[in-house]
């Protein structure tokens, strides 16, 4: 009997969890496992706001994939997946192609700009290591340039964050720590700096407990953040943004830096491959397979799972992606061992913590609300847990967060 | 008898040397001493190439003026001198004006672009702390941006240095150390980076011993620097530079960064005040006073002194500026003590060392040629000596260079 070939696309939380669980479970004679990723490193998507603000070096948020995979069991290919040819059971890569018997699409999401003019061209998005360090350098460059100009342009020191969701708020929290450092570094008056959060929805952190949201907003306002809620970005330009309330009112906010943190969608490979999807996310079966494709799993950012309690999709989080990786692994093992009954995926939300900078956070964990250093501690434990789940204690020691009060 | 008032414009090597020597020599009842400087800090102009390349933090190249002046003897005013009204014996400042009995103009030079189109707008100059950290950030931003673009623009990684004089060569030496670091930091292939030195003159480091120049060029070429000697920059654009040999030949060199290090001139205050000058430098009397103005001394970058041996002006160096500060102090003391005979200034060139990066250099000191780590050691001693002369051992301990092999 021919050995089965399992191909995993993407080494994010879901893909890497699948690869590391499979290598422990599957015998070398049972299946070939191939992991494809565009970089030779994995990065912690949930820590990118720190690298973007410059409060954590980007080398702290990534690690070499080879440090966590067993190269006797898993072949690693550094390449970018472009399209799945489901009829031919193969994946087109940028520099080649690869056959599969079973495919796990665990690719990361992309920034969704909802067609807002100029966002793609002039705004930054916190999406990967490349973009994070570019944001960090862009902001530093604005500060470095300020004092070199005879005619001081205060708008260089204005940072607009589009979106008051999870990423937007966590990034604002880091800026709260970083801006005073930048002011010292470049001899800039703190009062000249403006940080403006623009959010089209009428609220901050939708879905979060209102008392916690209140805490977050007041914390960030104290650090100098100005909130413009219920305000939509109409256009992004080289000069800043144009906003409106409702249809008509229009105001220009000049800003040297615009960060778009308000939308994510699935990977563009999904549509290119002909999968039925909503904004690049496929509503998968309870066993995480794609309807109509018994040999293709989709997990992580490109999968869509409905939270029956509120009849809305679960947000794409690291927590869910990793849990999907575990279920996906067990289902793959069943399939290659010719068992027909597959497990149903059920998210087990242990909690959600939103960081507000170095030593503050808000969150709910094990059913309890918490704020301040307690929540911040919990956040660091969550971050360390993700490392532990994929790379064990040695990875936690290498990349973990131990700056605990 | 009314106390005399001595005003010193500029807290560079010459100005600070004058202020610190005066405060030791002059009694509190003899004269009021006022030091005017645009920043509250002094910076080591001769170290700016390091801050610009990013090999030394800009806070290491500057110190608070108040740490070296005796505030009981010297009043410090943070302001920018705009014009000297010699008839009225006063100096117009940006935010006021100040009378003087004796004036020491010790202002720093400015970048001289010789009317080359676009240089002012699109090229950077290594002239002060503000510009140095902007250059550092600009280069980092180019590297940070490279990998974020689908369509890789290799020219982002091209750095053109205009000028193979002292500043140009020392900056190239630092880049030799810095570029490999930047490549690691931003996952950039070293082979994609280009460093091009364009020099209109037919030689590198004019006036230096040819054997030492040979050493420097071959050292820098090994580190990846490409020399284009006898090649003039005709124009600088947003895209890079246009060069030509002779009148006709024209070539475009695309570059994300252009540093102009080929020309210095005196301060623009000189011409604005009506002093007779060549490129902002006044040919001063042997006693360092301005012809026709018995109460005005000019030292440092704005002074012009002829080296009789070769019948050419001495270059504006820290070494000469500091020596001028000492002579100027003695002459000022003579004047306020009503002595008519003033001292003649004679530069005592102890040596010249040109750094080629962290642990290499070329130079002549005490009549001996030297290269490599020996010369590099000597360079650091020269740097420490400048600190010692102005701020004594405590300043050397605080800001000195001790990374000695």
PDB file of C-alpha atoms in Angstrom, chain A residues 145-372:
ATOM      1  CA  UNK A 145      12.566  63.905  10.726  1.00  0.00           C
ATOM      2  CA  UNK A 146      10.505  66.307  12.830  1.00  0.00           C
ATOM      3  CA  UNK A 147      13.429  68.319  14.215  1.00  0.00           C
ATOM      4  CA  UNK A 148      15.330  68.425  10.942  1.00  0.00           C
ATOM      5  CA  UNK A 149      12.715  70.595   9.275  1.00  0.00           C
ATOM      6  CA  UNK A 150      12.819  74.331   9.728  1.00  0.00           C
ATOM      7  CA  UNK A 151       9.072  74.466   9.187  1.00  0.00           C
ATOM      8  CA  UNK A 152       7.908  71.961  11.822  1.00  0.00           C
ATOM      9  CA  UNK A 153       5.096  69.720  10.599  1.00  0.00           C
ATOM     10  CA  UNK A 154       3.235  68.597  13.699  1.00  0.00           C
ATOM     11  CA  UNK A 155       1.196  66.122  11.646  1.00  0.00           C
ATOM     12  CA  UNK A 156       4.324  63.977  11.366  1.00  0.00           C
ATOM     13  CA  UNK A 157       3.729  63.193  15.024  1.00  0.00           C
ATOM     14  CA  UNK A 158       0.096  62.196  14.513  1.00  0.00           C
ATOM     15  CA  UNK A 159      -0.672  58.497  14.415  1.00  0.00           C
ATOM     16  CA  UNK A 160      -4.113  57.397  13.317  1.00  0.00           C
ATOM     17  CA  UNK A 161      -5.225  53.894  14.243  1.00  0.00           C
ATOM     18  CA  UNK A 162      -8.210  52.757  12.221  1.00  0.00           C
ATOM     19  CA  UNK A 163     -10.199  50.299  14.295  1.00  0.00           C
ATOM     20  CA  UNK A 164     -10.966  49.887  17.992  1.00  0.00           C
ATOM     21  CA  UNK A 165     -11.089  46.114  17.887  1.00  0.00           C
ATOM     22  CA  UNK A 166      -8.612  43.774  19.505  1.00  0.00           C
ATOM     23  CA  UNK A 167      -5.566  44.630  17.361  1.00  0.00           C
ATOM     24  CA  UNK A 168      -6.256  48.357  17.378  1.00  0.00           C
ATOM     25  CA  UNK A 169      -6.624  48.528  21.150  1.00  0.00           C
ATOM     26  CA  UNK A 170      -3.588  46.351  21.880  1.00  0.00           C
ATOM     27  CA  UNK A 171      -1.482  48.441  19.493  1.00  0.00           C
ATOM     28  CA  UNK A 172      -2.690  51.664  21.160  1.00  0.00           C
ATOM     29  CA  UNK A 173      -1.683  50.192  24.508  1.00  0.00           C
ATOM     30  CA  UNK A 174       1.861  49.651  23.246  1.00  0.00           C
ATOM     31  CA  UNK A 175       2.007  53.148  21.744  1.00  0.00           C
ATOM     32  CA  UNK A 176       1.122  54.452  25.198  1.00  0.00           C
ATOM     33  CA  UNK A 177       4.429  53.012  26.407  1.00  0.00           C
ATOM     34  CA  UNK A 178       6.433  53.746  23.290  1.00  0.00           C
ATOM     35  CA  UNK A 179       5.607  57.398  22.556  1.00  0.00           C
ATOM     36  CA  UNK A 180       7.288  58.820  25.678  1.00  0.00           C
ATOM     37  CA  UNK A 181      10.400  56.831  24.753  1.00  0.00           C
ATOM     38  CA  UNK A 182      10.344  58.224  21.218  1.00  0.00           C
ATOM     39  CA  UNK A 183       9.906  61.764  22.547  1.00  0.00           C
ATOM     40  CA  UNK A 184      13.025  61.373  24.677  1.00  0.00           C
ATOM     41  CA  UNK A 185      14.953  59.693  21.871  1.00  0.00           C
ATOM     42  CA  UNK A 186      14.254  62.437  19.330  1.00  0.00           C
ATOM     43  CA  UNK A 187      13.886  65.522  21.562  1.00  0.00           C
ATOM     44  CA  UNK A 188      10.216  65.887  20.713  1.00  0.00           C
ATOM     45  CA  UNK A 189       7.662  67.581  22.965  1.00  0.00           C
ATOM     46  CA  UNK A 190       5.126  64.953  24.101  1.00  0.00           C
ATOM     47  CA  UNK A 191       2.317  67.500  23.748  1.00  0.00           C
ATOM     48  CA  UNK A 192       2.935  67.713  20.012  1.00  0.00           C
ATOM     49  CA  UNK A 193       2.142  64.022  19.551  1.00  0.00           C
ATOM     50  CA  UNK A 194      -1.387  62.969  18.702  1.00  0.00           C
ATOM     51  CA  UNK A 195      -2.734  59.439  18.752  1.00  0.00           C
ATOM     52  CA  UNK A 196      -6.205  59.165  17.300  1.00  0.00           C
ATOM     53  CA  UNK A 197      -8.294  56.007  17.175  1.00  0.00           C
ATOM     54  CA  UNK A 198     -11.015  56.154  14.545  1.00  0.00           C
ATOM     55  CA  UNK A 199     -13.732  53.502  14.699  1.00  0.00           C
ATOM     56  CA  UNK A 200     -16.766  53.298  12.432  1.00  0.00           C
ATOM     57  CA  UNK A 201     -18.772  51.160  14.851  1.00  0.00           C
ATOM     58  CA  UNK A 202     -20.434  52.937  17.765  1.00  0.00           C
ATOM     59  CA  UNK A 203     -18.296  51.083  20.304  1.00  0.00           C
ATOM     60  CA  UNK A 204     -14.832  49.997  21.361  1.00  0.00           C
ATOM     61  CA  UNK A 205     -13.999  46.269  21.560  1.00  0.00           C
ATOM     62  CA  UNK A 206     -17.405  44.918  20.515  1.00  0.00           C
ATOM     63  CA  UNK A 207     -18.316  41.780  22.398  1.00  0.00           C
ATOM     64  CA  UNK A 208     -16.250  42.690  25.456  1.00  0.00           C
ATOM     65  CA  UNK A 209     -17.780  43.351  28.848  1.00  0.00           C
ATOM     66  CA  UNK A 210     -18.753  47.069  29.011  1.00  0.00           C
ATOM     67  CA  UNK A 211     -17.114  47.588  32.386  1.00  0.00           C
ATOM     68  CA  UNK A 212     -13.809  46.284  31.017  1.00  0.00           C
ATOM     69  CA  UNK A 213     -14.161  48.398  27.881  1.00  0.00           C
ATOM     70  CA  UNK A 214     -14.696  51.452  30.066  1.00  0.00           C
ATOM     71  CA  UNK A 215     -11.489  50.616  31.939  1.00  0.00           C
ATOM     72  CA  UNK A 216      -9.552  50.233  28.680  1.00  0.00           C
ATOM     73  CA  UNK A 217     -10.791  53.478  27.156  1.00  0.00           C
ATOM     74  CA  UNK A 218     -10.061  55.523  30.248  1.00  0.00           C
ATOM     75  CA  UNK A 219      -6.619  53.916  30.580  1.00  0.00           C
ATOM     76  CA  UNK A 220      -5.751  54.739  26.979  1.00  0.00           C
ATOM     77  CA  UNK A 221      -7.171  58.259  27.173  1.00  0.00           C
ATOM     78  CA  UNK A 222      -4.932  58.896  30.163  1.00  0.00           C
ATOM     79  CA  UNK A 223      -1.983  57.906  27.985  1.00  0.00           C
ATOM     80  CA  UNK A 224      -3.028  60.475  25.396  1.00  0.00           C
ATOM     81  CA  UNK A 225      -5.222  58.508  22.999  1.00  0.00           C
ATOM     82  CA  UNK A 226      -8.140  60.394  21.479  1.00  0.00           C
ATOM     83  CA  UNK A 227     -11.113  58.220  20.473  1.00  0.00           C
ATOM     84  CA  UNK A 228     -13.347  59.050  17.532  1.00  0.00           C
ATOM     85  CA  UNK A 229     -16.095  56.455  17.791  1.00  0.00           C
ATOM     86  CA  UNK A 230     -18.892  56.095  15.231  1.00  0.00           C
ATOM     87  CA  UNK A 231     -16.591  57.777  12.757  1.00  0.00           C
ATOM     88  CA  UNK A 232     -15.808  56.120   9.456  1.00  0.00           C
ATOM     89  CA  UNK A 233     -12.658  56.514   7.410  1.00  0.00           C
ATOM     90  CA  UNK A 234     -13.841  57.612   3.974  1.00  0.00           C
ATOM     91  CA  UNK A 235     -10.455  57.825   2.350  1.00  0.00           C
ATOM     92  CA  UNK A 236      -6.788  57.535   3.114  1.00  0.00           C
ATOM     93  CA  UNK A 237      -4.340  59.870   1.363  1.00  0.00           C
ATOM     94  CA  UNK A 238      -0.643  60.674   1.444  1.00  0.00           C
ATOM     95  CA  UNK A 239      -1.531  63.394   3.952  1.00  0.00           C
ATOM     96  CA  UNK A 240      -3.693  61.417   6.363  1.00  0.00           C
ATOM     97  CA  UNK A 241      -7.342  60.414   6.372  1.00  0.00           C
ATOM     98  CA  UNK A 242     -10.715  61.863   5.553  1.00  0.00           C
ATOM     99  CA  UNK A 243     -13.467  60.880   7.981  1.00  0.00           C
ATOM    100  CA  UNK A 244     -17.202  61.315   8.119  1.00  0.00           C
ATOM    101  CA  UNK A 245     -20.064  60.732  10.497  1.00  0.00           C
ATOM    102  CA  UNK A 246     -22.979  59.454   8.519  1.00  0.00           C
ATOM    103  CA  UNK A 247     -22.949  60.330   4.869  1.00  0.00           C
ATOM    104  CA  UNK A 248     -22.080  63.959   4.663  1.00  0.00           C
ATOM    105  CA  UNK A 249     -19.910  65.364   7.384  1.00  0.00           C
ATOM    106  CA  UNK A 250     -16.337  65.314   6.242  1.00  0.00           C
ATOM    107  CA  UNK A 251     -13.133  66.238   8.044  1.00  0.00           C
ATOM    108  CA  UNK A 252      -9.492  65.813   7.160  1.00  0.00           C
ATOM    109  CA  UNK A 253      -7.129  64.487   9.818  1.00  0.00           C
ATOM    110  CA  UNK A 254      -3.538  65.052   8.791  1.00  0.00           C
ATOM    111  CA  UNK A 255      -1.308  62.243   9.977  1.00  0.00           C
ATOM    112  CA  UNK A 256       2.188  61.059   9.200  1.00  0.00           C
ATOM    113  CA  UNK A 257       1.185  57.512  10.069  1.00  0.00           C
ATOM    114  CA  UNK A 258      -2.052  55.643   9.438  1.00  0.00           C
ATOM    115  CA  UNK A 259      -2.421  52.091  10.727  1.00  0.00           C
ATOM    116  CA  UNK A 260      -5.385  50.100   9.494  1.00  0.00           C
ATOM    117  CA  UNK A 261      -6.380  47.582  12.141  1.00  0.00           C
ATOM    118  CA  UNK A 262     -10.064  47.240  11.448  1.00  0.00           C
ATOM    119  CA  UNK A 263     -10.496  44.311   9.129  1.00  0.00           C
ATOM    120  CA  UNK A 264      -9.244  40.812   8.468  1.00  0.00           C
ATOM    121  CA  UNK A 265     -10.326  38.354   5.832  1.00  0.00           C
ATOM    122  CA  UNK A 266      -9.184  34.899   4.807  1.00  0.00           C
ATOM    123  CA  UNK A 267      -6.286  34.176   2.502  1.00  0.00           C
ATOM    124  CA  UNK A 268      -6.689  35.042  -1.176  1.00  0.00           C
ATOM    125  CA  UNK A 269      -5.718  31.461  -2.072  1.00  0.00           C
ATOM    126  CA  UNK A 270      -9.184  30.401  -0.917  1.00  0.00           C
ATOM    127  CA  UNK A 271     -11.067  32.248  -3.652  1.00  0.00           C
ATOM    128  CA  UNK A 272      -8.396  31.563  -6.227  1.00  0.00           C
ATOM    129  CA  UNK A 273      -8.878  27.845  -5.607  1.00  0.00           C
ATOM    130  CA  UNK A 274     -12.633  28.057  -6.097  1.00  0.00           C
ATOM    131  CA  UNK A 275     -13.742  27.285  -2.545  1.00  0.00           C
ATOM    132  CA  UNK A 276     -17.061  28.794  -1.594  1.00  0.00           C
ATOM    133  CA  UNK A 277     -16.225  31.478   0.929  1.00  0.00           C
ATOM    134  CA  UNK A 278     -17.262  34.668   2.673  1.00  0.00           C
ATOM    135  CA  UNK A 279     -14.405  37.174   2.654  1.00  0.00           C
ATOM    136  CA  UNK A 280     -11.944  34.364   2.136  1.00  0.00           C
ATOM    137  CA  UNK A 281     -13.285  32.214   4.980  1.00  0.00           C
ATOM    138  CA  UNK A 282     -14.852  28.816   4.300  1.00  0.00           C
ATOM    139  CA  UNK A 283     -17.720  27.548   6.456  1.00  0.00           C
ATOM    140  CA  UNK A 284     -16.222  24.154   7.258  1.00  0.00           C
ATOM    141  CA  UNK A 285     -18.011  20.985   8.358  1.00  0.00           C
ATOM    142  CA  UNK A 286     -18.033  20.082  12.058  1.00  0.00           C
ATOM    143  CA  UNK A 287     -15.026  17.795  11.329  1.00  0.00           C
ATOM    144  CA  UNK A 288     -13.199  20.839   9.845  1.00  0.00           C
ATOM    145  CA  UNK A 289     -13.289  19.513   6.283  1.00  0.00           C
ATOM    146  CA  UNK A 290     -14.460  21.550   3.327  1.00  0.00           C
ATOM    147  CA  UNK A 291     -17.966  20.559   2.186  1.00  0.00           C
ATOM    148  CA  UNK A 292     -17.576  18.443  -0.927  1.00  0.00           C
ATOM    149  CA  UNK A 293     -13.845  17.858  -0.380  1.00  0.00           C
ATOM    150  CA  UNK A 294     -13.320  14.906   1.929  1.00  0.00           C
ATOM    151  CA  UNK A 295      -9.552  15.215   1.863  1.00  0.00           C
ATOM    152  CA  UNK A 296      -9.218  18.931   2.574  1.00  0.00           C
ATOM    153  CA  UNK A 297      -9.249  20.518   6.017  1.00  0.00           C
ATOM    154  CA  UNK A 298      -9.315  24.235   6.600  1.00  0.00           C
ATOM    155  CA  UNK A 299      -8.322  25.628  10.000  1.00  0.00           C
ATOM    156  CA  UNK A 300      -7.419  28.992  11.430  1.00  0.00           C
ATOM    157  CA  UNK A 301      -8.055  32.330   9.750  1.00  0.00           C
ATOM    158  CA  UNK A 302      -9.521  30.803   6.572  1.00  0.00           C
ATOM    159  CA  UNK A 303     -12.108  28.704   8.404  1.00  0.00           C
ATOM    160  CA  UNK A 304     -15.497  29.958   9.491  1.00  0.00           C
ATOM    161  CA  UNK A 305     -17.253  28.423  12.470  1.00  0.00           C
ATOM    162  CA  UNK A 306     -20.512  29.685  13.869  1.00  0.00           C
ATOM    163  CA  UNK A 307     -20.916  30.363  17.559  1.00  0.00           C
ATOM    164  CA  UNK A 308     -24.439  28.922  17.973  1.00  0.00           C
ATOM    165  CA  UNK A 309     -25.058  30.848  21.187  1.00  0.00           C
ATOM    166  CA  UNK A 310     -25.024  34.201  19.433  1.00  0.00           C
ATOM    167  CA  UNK A 311     -25.427  32.942  15.879  1.00  0.00           C
ATOM    168  CA  UNK A 312     -22.289  34.772  14.754  1.00  0.00           C
ATOM    169  CA  UNK A 313     -18.922  33.474  13.562  1.00  0.00           C
ATOM    170  CA  UNK A 314     -16.171  32.997  16.101  1.00  0.00           C
ATOM    171  CA  UNK A 315     -13.422  35.536  15.538  1.00  0.00           C
ATOM    172  CA  UNK A 316     -10.224  34.082  14.084  1.00  0.00           C
ATOM    173  CA  UNK A 317      -8.003  33.677  17.150  1.00  0.00           C
ATOM    174  CA  UNK A 318      -4.828  31.804  17.970  1.00  0.00           C
ATOM    175  CA  UNK A 319      -6.672  29.900  20.672  1.00  0.00           C
ATOM    176  CA  UNK A 320      -9.215  28.477  18.229  1.00  0.00           C
ATOM    177  CA  UNK A 321      -6.636  27.823  15.507  1.00  0.00           C
ATOM    178  CA  UNK A 322      -4.564  25.727  17.891  1.00  0.00           C
ATOM    179  CA  UNK A 323      -7.575  23.770  19.094  1.00  0.00           C
ATOM    180  CA  UNK A 324      -8.539  23.171  15.475  1.00  0.00           C
ATOM    181  CA  UNK A 325      -5.016  21.894  14.862  1.00  0.00           C
ATOM    182  CA  UNK A 326      -5.511  19.267  17.549  1.00  0.00           C
ATOM    183  CA  UNK A 327      -8.878  18.117  16.206  1.00  0.00           C
ATOM    184  CA  UNK A 328      -7.579  18.200  12.642  1.00  0.00           C
ATOM    185  CA  UNK A 329      -4.649  15.995  13.654  1.00  0.00           C
ATOM    186  CA  UNK A 330      -6.918  13.368  15.244  1.00  0.00           C
ATOM    187  CA  UNK A 331      -9.204  13.377  12.202  1.00  0.00           C
ATOM    188  CA  UNK A 332      -6.265  13.023   9.809  1.00  0.00           C
ATOM    189  CA  UNK A 333      -4.967  10.087  11.819  1.00  0.00           C
ATOM    190  CA  UNK A 334      -8.421   8.462  11.658  1.00  0.00           C
ATOM    191  CA  UNK A 335      -8.530   8.916   7.906  1.00  0.00           C
ATOM    192  CA  UNK A 336      -5.103   7.442   7.185  1.00  0.00           C
ATOM    193  CA  UNK A 337      -5.994   4.554   9.494  1.00  0.00           C
ATOM    194  CA  UNK A 338      -9.198   4.089   7.541  1.00  0.00           C
ATOM    195  CA  UNK A 339     -11.547   4.987  10.356  1.00  0.00           C
ATOM    196  CA  UNK A 340     -14.630   6.677   9.005  1.00  0.00           C
ATOM    197  CA  UNK A 341     -15.938   8.372  12.111  1.00  0.00           C
ATOM    198  CA  UNK A 342     -14.434  11.813  12.566  1.00  0.00           C
ATOM    199  CA  UNK A 343     -14.456  14.054  15.614  1.00  0.00           C
ATOM    200  CA  UNK A 344     -16.540  17.199  15.780  1.00  0.00           C
ATOM    201  CA  UNK A 345     -14.664  20.400  16.582  1.00  0.00           C
ATOM    202  CA  UNK A 346     -15.884  22.363  19.580  1.00  0.00           C
ATOM    203  CA  UNK A 347     -14.051  25.525  20.596  1.00  0.00           C
ATOM    204  CA  UNK A 348     -13.252  25.651  24.279  1.00  0.00           C
ATOM    205  CA  UNK A 349     -12.844  29.361  24.991  1.00  0.00           C
ATOM    206  CA  UNK A 350     -10.770  29.528  28.142  1.00  0.00           C
ATOM    207  CA  UNK A 351     -10.777  33.272  28.182  1.00  0.00           C
ATOM    208  CA  UNK A 352      -9.804  36.400  26.323  1.00  0.00           C
ATOM    209  CA  UNK A 353      -7.312  38.973  27.513  1.00  0.00           C
ATOM    210  CA  UNK A 354      -6.645  42.248  25.728  1.00  0.00           C
ATOM    211  CA  UNK A 355      -3.320  43.866  26.555  1.00  0.00           C
ATOM    212  CA  UNK A 356      -3.124  47.603  27.271  1.00  0.00           C
ATOM    213  CA  UNK A 357       0.637  47.931  27.197  1.00  0.00           C
ATOM    214  CA  UNK A 358       3.447  46.605  29.279  1.00  0.00           C
ATOM    215  CA  UNK A 359       1.774  46.118  32.620  1.00  0.00           C
ATOM    216  CA  UNK A 360      -1.926  46.559  32.101  1.00  0.00           C
ATOM    217  CA  UNK A 361      -4.702  44.584  30.430  1.00  0.00           C
ATOM    218  CA  UNK A 362      -8.360  43.681  30.625  1.00  0.00           C
ATOM    219  CA  UNK A 363      -9.830  40.251  30.262  1.00  0.00           C
ATOM    220  CA  UNK A 364     -12.013  37.379  31.203  1.00  0.00           C
ATOM    221  CA  UNK A 365     -10.398  34.084  32.135  1.00  0.00           C
ATOM    222  CA  UNK A 366     -12.071  31.033  33.619  1.00  0.00           C
ATOM    223  CA  UNK A 367     -15.231  33.053  33.860  1.00  0.00           C
ATOM    224  CA  UNK A 368     -13.707  35.867  35.913  1.00  0.00           C
ATOM    225  CA  UNK A 369     -13.249  39.486  34.909  1.00  0.00           C
ATOM    226  CA  UNK A 370      -9.885  41.030  35.623  1.00  0.00           C
ATOM    227  CA  UNK A 371      -7.958  44.247  34.986  1.00  0.00           C
ATOM    228  CA  UNK A 372      -4.523  45.733  35.622  1.00  0.00           C
TER     229      UNK A 372
END
